[in-house]
Every structure is written in C-alpha cells, then in structure tokens.
Short mmCIF file of C-alpha atoms in Angstrom, two decimals:
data_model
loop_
_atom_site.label_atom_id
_atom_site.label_comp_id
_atom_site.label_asym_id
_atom_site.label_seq_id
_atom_site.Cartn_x
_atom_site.Cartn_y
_atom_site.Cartn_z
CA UNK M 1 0.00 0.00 0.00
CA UNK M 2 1.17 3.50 -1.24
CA UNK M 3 1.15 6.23 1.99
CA UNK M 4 0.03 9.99 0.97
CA UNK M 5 0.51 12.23 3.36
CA UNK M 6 0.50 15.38 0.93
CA UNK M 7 -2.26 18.14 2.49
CA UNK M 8 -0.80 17.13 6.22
CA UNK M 9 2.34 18.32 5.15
CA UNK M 10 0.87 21.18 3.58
CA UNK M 11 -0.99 22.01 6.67
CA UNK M 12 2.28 21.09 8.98
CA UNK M 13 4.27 23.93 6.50
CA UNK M 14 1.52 26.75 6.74
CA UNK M 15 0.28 26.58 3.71
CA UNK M 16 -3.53 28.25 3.49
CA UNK M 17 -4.98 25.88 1.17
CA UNK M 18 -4.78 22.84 2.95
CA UNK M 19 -8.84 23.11 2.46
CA UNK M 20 -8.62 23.22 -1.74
CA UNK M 21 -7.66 19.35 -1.71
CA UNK M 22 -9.78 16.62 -3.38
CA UNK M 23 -10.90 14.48 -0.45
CA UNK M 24 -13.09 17.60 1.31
CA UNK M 25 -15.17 17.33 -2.65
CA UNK M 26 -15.33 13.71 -2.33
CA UNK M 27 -16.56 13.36 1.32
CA UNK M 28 -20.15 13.66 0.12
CA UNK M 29 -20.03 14.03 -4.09
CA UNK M 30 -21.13 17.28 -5.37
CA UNK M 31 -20.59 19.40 -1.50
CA UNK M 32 -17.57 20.30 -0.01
CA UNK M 33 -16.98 19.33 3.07
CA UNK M 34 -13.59 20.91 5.46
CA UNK M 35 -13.60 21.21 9.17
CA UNK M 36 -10.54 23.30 10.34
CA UNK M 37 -8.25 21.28 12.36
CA UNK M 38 -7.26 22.07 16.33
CA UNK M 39 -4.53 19.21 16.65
CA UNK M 40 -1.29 20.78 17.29
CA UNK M 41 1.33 20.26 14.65
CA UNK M 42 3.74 18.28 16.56
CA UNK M 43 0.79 15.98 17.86
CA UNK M 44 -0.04 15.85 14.37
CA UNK M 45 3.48 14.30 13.16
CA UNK M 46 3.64 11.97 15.81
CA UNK M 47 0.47 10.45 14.92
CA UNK M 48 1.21 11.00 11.61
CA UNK M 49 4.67 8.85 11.97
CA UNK M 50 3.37 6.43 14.31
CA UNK M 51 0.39 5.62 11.76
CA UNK M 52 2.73 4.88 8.52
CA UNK M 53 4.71 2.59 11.00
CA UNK M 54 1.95 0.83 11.46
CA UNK M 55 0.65 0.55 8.12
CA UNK M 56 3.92 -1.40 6.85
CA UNK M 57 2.94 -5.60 6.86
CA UNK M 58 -0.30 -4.67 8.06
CA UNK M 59 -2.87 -7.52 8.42
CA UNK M 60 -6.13 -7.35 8.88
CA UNK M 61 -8.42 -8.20 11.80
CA UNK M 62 -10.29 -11.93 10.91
CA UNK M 63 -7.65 -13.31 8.31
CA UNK M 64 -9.57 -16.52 8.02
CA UNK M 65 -12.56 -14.52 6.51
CA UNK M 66 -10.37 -12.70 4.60
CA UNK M 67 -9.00 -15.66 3.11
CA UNK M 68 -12.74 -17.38 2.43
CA UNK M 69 -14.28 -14.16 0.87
CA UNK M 70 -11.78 -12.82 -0.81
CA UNK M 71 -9.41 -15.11 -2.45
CA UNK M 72 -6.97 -12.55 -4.22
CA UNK M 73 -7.10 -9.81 -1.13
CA UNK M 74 -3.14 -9.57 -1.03
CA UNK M 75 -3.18 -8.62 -4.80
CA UNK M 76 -6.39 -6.68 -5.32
CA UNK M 77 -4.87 -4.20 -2.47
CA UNK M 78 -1.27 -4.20 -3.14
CA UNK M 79 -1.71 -0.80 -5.13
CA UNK M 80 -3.76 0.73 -3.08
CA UNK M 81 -3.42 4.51 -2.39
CA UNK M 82 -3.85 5.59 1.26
CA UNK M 83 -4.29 9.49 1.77
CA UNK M 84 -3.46 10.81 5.64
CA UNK M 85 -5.28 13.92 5.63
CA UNK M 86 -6.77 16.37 8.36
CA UNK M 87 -10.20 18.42 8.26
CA UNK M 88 -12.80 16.00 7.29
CA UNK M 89 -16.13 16.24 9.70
CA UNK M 90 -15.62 14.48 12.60
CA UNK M 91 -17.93 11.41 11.97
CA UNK M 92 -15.54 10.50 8.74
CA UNK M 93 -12.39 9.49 10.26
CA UNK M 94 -11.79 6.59 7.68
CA UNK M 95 -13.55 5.91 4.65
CA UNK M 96 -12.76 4.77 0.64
CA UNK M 97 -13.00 7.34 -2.04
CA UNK M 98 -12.34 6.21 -5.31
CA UNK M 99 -10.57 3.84 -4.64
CA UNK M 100 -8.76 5.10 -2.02
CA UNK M 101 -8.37 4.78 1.48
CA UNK M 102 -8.23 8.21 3.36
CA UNK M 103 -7.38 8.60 7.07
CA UNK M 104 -8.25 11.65 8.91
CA UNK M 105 -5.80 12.17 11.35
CA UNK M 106 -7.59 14.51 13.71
CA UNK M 107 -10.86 12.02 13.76
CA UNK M 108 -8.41 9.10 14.80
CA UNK M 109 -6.69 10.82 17.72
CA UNK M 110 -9.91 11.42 18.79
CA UNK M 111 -10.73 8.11 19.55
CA UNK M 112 -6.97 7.51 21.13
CA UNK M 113 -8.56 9.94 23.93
CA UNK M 114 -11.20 7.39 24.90
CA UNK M 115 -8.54 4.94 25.84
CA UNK M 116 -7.90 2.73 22.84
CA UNK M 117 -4.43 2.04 21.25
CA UNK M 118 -3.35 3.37 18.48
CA UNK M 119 -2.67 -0.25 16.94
CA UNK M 120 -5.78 -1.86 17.91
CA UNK M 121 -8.17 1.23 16.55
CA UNK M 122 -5.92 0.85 13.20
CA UNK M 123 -6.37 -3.02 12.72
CA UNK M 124 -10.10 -2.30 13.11
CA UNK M 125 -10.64 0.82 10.44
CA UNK M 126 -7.98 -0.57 8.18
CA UNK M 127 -9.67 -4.19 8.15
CA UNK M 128 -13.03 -2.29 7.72
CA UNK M 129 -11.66 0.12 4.63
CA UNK M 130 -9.28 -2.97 3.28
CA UNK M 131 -12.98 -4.94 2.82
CA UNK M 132 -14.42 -2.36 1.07
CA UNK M 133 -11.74 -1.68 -1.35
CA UNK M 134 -12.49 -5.82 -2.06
CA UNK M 135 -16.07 -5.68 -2.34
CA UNK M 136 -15.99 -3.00 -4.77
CA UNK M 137 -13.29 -4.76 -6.81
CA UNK M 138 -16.10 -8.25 -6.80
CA UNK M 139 -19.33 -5.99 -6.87
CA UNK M 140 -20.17 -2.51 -8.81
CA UNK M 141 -23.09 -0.39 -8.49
CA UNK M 142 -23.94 0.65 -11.85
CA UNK M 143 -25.18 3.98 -12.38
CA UNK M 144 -29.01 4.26 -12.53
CA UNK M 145 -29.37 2.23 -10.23
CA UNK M 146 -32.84 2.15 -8.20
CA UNK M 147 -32.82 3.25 -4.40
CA UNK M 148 -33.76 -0.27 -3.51
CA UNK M 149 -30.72 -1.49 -5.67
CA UNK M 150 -28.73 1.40 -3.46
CA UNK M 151 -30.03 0.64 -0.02
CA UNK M 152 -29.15 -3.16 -0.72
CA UNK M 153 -25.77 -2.73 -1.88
CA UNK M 154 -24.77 -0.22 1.12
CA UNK M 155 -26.10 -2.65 3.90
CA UNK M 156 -24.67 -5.47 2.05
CA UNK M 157 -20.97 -3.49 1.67
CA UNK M 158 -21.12 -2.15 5.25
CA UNK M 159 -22.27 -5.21 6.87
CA UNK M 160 -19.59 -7.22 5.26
CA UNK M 161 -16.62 -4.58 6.42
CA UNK M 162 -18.27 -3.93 10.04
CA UNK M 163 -18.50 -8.01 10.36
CA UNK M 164 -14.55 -8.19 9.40
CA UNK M 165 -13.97 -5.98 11.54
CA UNK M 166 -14.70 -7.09 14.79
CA UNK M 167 -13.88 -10.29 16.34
CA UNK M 168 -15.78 -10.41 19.59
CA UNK M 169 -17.93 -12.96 20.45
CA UNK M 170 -21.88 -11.94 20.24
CA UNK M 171 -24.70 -13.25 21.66
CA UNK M 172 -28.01 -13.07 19.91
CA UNK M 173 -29.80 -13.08 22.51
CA UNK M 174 -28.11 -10.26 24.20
CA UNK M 175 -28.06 -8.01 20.71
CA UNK M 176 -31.16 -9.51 19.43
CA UNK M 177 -32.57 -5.69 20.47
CA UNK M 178 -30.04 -3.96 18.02
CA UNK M 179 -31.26 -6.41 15.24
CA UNK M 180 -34.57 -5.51 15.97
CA UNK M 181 -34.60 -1.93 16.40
CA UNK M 182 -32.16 -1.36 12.99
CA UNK M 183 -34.38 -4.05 11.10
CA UNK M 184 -37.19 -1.99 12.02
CA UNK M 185 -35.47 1.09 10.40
CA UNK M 186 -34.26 -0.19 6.86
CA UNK M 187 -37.66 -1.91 6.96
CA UNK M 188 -39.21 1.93 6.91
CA UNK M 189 -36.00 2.91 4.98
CA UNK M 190 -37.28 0.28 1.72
CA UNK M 191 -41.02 2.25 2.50
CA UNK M 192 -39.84 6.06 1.26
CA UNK M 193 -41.00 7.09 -2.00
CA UNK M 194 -40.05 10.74 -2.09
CA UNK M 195 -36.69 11.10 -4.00
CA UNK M 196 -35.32 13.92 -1.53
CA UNK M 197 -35.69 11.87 1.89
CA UNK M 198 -34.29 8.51 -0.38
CA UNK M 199 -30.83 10.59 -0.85
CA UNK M 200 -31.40 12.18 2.66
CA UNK M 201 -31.75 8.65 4.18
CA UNK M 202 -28.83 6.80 2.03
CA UNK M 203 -26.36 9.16 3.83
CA UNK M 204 -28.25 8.96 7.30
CA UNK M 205 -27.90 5.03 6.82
CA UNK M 206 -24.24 4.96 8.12
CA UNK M 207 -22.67 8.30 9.21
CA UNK M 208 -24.30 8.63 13.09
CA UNK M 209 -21.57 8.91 15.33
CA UNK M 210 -23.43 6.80 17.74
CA UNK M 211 -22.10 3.14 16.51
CA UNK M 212 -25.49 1.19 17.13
CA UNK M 213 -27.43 3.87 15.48
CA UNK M 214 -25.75 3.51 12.08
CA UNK M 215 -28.73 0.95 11.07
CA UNK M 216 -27.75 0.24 7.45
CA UNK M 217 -24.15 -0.97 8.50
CA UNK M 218 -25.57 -2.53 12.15
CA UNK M 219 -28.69 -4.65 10.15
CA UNK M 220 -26.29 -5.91 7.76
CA UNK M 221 -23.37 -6.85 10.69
CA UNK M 222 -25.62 -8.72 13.15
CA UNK M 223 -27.18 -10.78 10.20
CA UNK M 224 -23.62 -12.08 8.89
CA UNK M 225 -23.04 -12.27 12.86
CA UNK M 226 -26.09 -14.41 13.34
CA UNK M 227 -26.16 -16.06 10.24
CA UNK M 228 -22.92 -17.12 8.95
CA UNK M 229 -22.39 -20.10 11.58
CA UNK M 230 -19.56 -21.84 9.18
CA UNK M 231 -17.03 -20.33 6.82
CA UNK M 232 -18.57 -22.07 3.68
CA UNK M 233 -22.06 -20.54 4.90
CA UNK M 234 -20.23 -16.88 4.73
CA UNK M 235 -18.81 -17.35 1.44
CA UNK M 236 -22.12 -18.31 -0.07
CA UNK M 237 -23.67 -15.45 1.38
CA UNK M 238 -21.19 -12.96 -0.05
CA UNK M 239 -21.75 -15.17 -3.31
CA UNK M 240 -25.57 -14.15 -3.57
CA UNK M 241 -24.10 -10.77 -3.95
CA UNK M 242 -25.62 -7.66 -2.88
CA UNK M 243 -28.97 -7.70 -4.82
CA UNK M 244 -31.73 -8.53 -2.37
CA UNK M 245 -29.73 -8.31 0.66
CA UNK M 246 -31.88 -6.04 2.74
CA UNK M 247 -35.19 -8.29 2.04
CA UNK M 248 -33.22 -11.45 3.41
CA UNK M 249 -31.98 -9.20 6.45
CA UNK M 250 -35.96 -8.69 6.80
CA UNK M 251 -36.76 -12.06 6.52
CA UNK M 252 -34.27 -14.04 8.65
CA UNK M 253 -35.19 -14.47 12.26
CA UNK M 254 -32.17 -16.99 13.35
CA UNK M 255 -31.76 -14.64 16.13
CA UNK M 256 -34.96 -15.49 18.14
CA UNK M 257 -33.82 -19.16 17.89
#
C-alpha cells in the first residue's frame, strides 16, 4: 500500500490551502466538506509517523474470513493509495474514495482519547476500509441504479466490512434488540418514495456517530453475525451478492432461535 501524506504536510508547512484538496469534494459528491483542524502540529506528526509505521505488513483483523471471501485480497490491495489527511467532519475518520483509502488524522486521535491504542483502533478501520476496497473490486453499483438497488448494496458493503472488523464474540440473545430496532429502520428505509428523503436517508444510513445507530451498517453486521455459523455458509452469502440483501436481512429471524 502506497502512503500519501500530501495536504498534512501542507498544513504542517503553513500553507492556506490545505482546504482546496480533493478528499473535502469527495466526502459527500457534489458538496464540499472541510472542518478546520485544532490538533497541534507536533501531535499531528507523531500520529502521523506512528500511523505509517503501522501501516507497513499490516494484516487485517479476521484473516480466516479474509481468506474465504476474498481469495486474491493480497493482490487486489497491493496498489492501493492511502491518503493521511486532516479536516474532514468528525464522523468521517476513515472511509474509501475512489478507490482510495483516506485517514483523517484529527478524527483518529480522537478516539486515542477514549482509551484505545493506536494499533488496535488501526487493525479495526484498516480491516473495515481494506474490505471495502475488495467488495468493490467483486461488486459494482452501476449507475441508474434504483434506491432499492442502493439501499441493498450499502447494507450489504457495510455489513460485510463492520462483520470483518470485529472479532468479539456476540450473543443473539443479548443483541437480538439492536437487530430488531435497525431491522425496524431499513424496513421503513425500503417504504420512502419521495426522492429527496431517499438521498437524505442513504447518507443517514451509516454516518451517526453513535455506533449502534448507524442501522444500514448494524442490520447488515448482526445478520452475517447471526447467520454465517460456518465459513462455507459466509462465502455463499457474499456469493448471492448484494442484490436482495436487505429483504433477506428482513426475513431471517435466526436470532430469536
């Protein structure tokens, strides 16, 4: 993987523009999108250094899965770009733009303040942004498509990447609630008509910094979570491909089992 740390060193050298960059007009297409940083500079470097360090042989968080899903993972990212930037709003602190994986530095250390490491918060986003840079290598939206076809294919590529991501042990009994209560909302979500609240709800889906309330991402984790009891079971799963995806969520009640 290729580092880019290009508008951090502008910003660390005083440049004014560190704003005119293309991430901040890919954040949400068509808007632009900059939040002036308050990190200090030298925190900034550190973190900075301390992040490409860690990037170097970097593996991800459930290999195994990795391994059953993907098949070519080590080649399909090999190339990939990864921009360390600062100013994105504060719920985007990692996410893939065309391609590319961008890191907002400022977002990041603000998670080190709750108490996590630096190496275990990276293995988690990285994993997460490393499986969507594979899904969108095996599956494309095509333009045109309809909002269903769109509401599938973002539960369907964040469930997969939240699901890779973590490696605890859950209990459906004791998250059954969370299934629930985000079923419930992509069940409404599949309901709007209106084109306006469709594009409003799309982005609503999955940027909440309150983790459990990010429904599109949470309905899709907990039914891999629930579901996939077997390796071969996940692979078939991620087989089916993303067409559809929400309606099985809907109709699979494993978790009451």
């Amino acid at each position: 993987m290729k580092v880019i740390d290009t508008q951090i060193q502008r910003y660390l050298d005083g440049e004014n523009n560190v704003s005119d960059y293309w991430v901040f007009d890919e954040i949400i297409p068509g808007e632009h999108h900059f939040s002036a940083p308050i990190l200090e500079q030298l925190q900034l470097r550190e973190l900075r250094d301390s992040i490409i360090t860690l990037l170097h042989n970097f593996t991800p968080l459930n290999i195994q899965y990795f391994d059953t899903i993907f098949k070519d993972w080590r080649e399909a990212t090999k190339d990939t770009s990864i921009e360390l930037v600062v100013g994105c709003p504060s719920v985007y602190d990692m996410m893939v733009r065309n391609g590319v994986i961008i890191i907002d530095l400022q977002n990041i250390d603000a998670y080190l303040q709750q108490g996590i490491t630096l190496s275990e918060l990276m293995q988690q986003l990285l994993t997460h942004e490393l499986a969507h840079v594979c899904i969108r290598k095996d599956y494309i939206l095509k333009e045109g498509a309809s909002f269903e076809e769109k509401v599938d294919y973002l539960v369907f590529d964040e469930g997969f990447a939240h699901f890779l991501a973590d490696n605890s042990d859950i209990d459906p009994l004791e998250y059954s609630h969370y299934y629930r209560e985000s079923t419930h909302q992509l069940c409404e979500v599949l309901k709007e008509k209106a084109e306006a609240r469709q594009n409003e709800l799309l982005i609503a889906m999955n940027t909440n910094r309150n983790y459990w309330d990010k429904f599109g991402a949470i309905s899709g984790k907990l039914f891999l979570k629930f579901s996939a009891k077997s390796d071969h079971t996940l692979q078939g799963i991620y087989a089916k491909g993303y067409r559809g995806f929400a309606r099985r969520i809907l109709a699979y009640r494993g978790y009451e089992q």
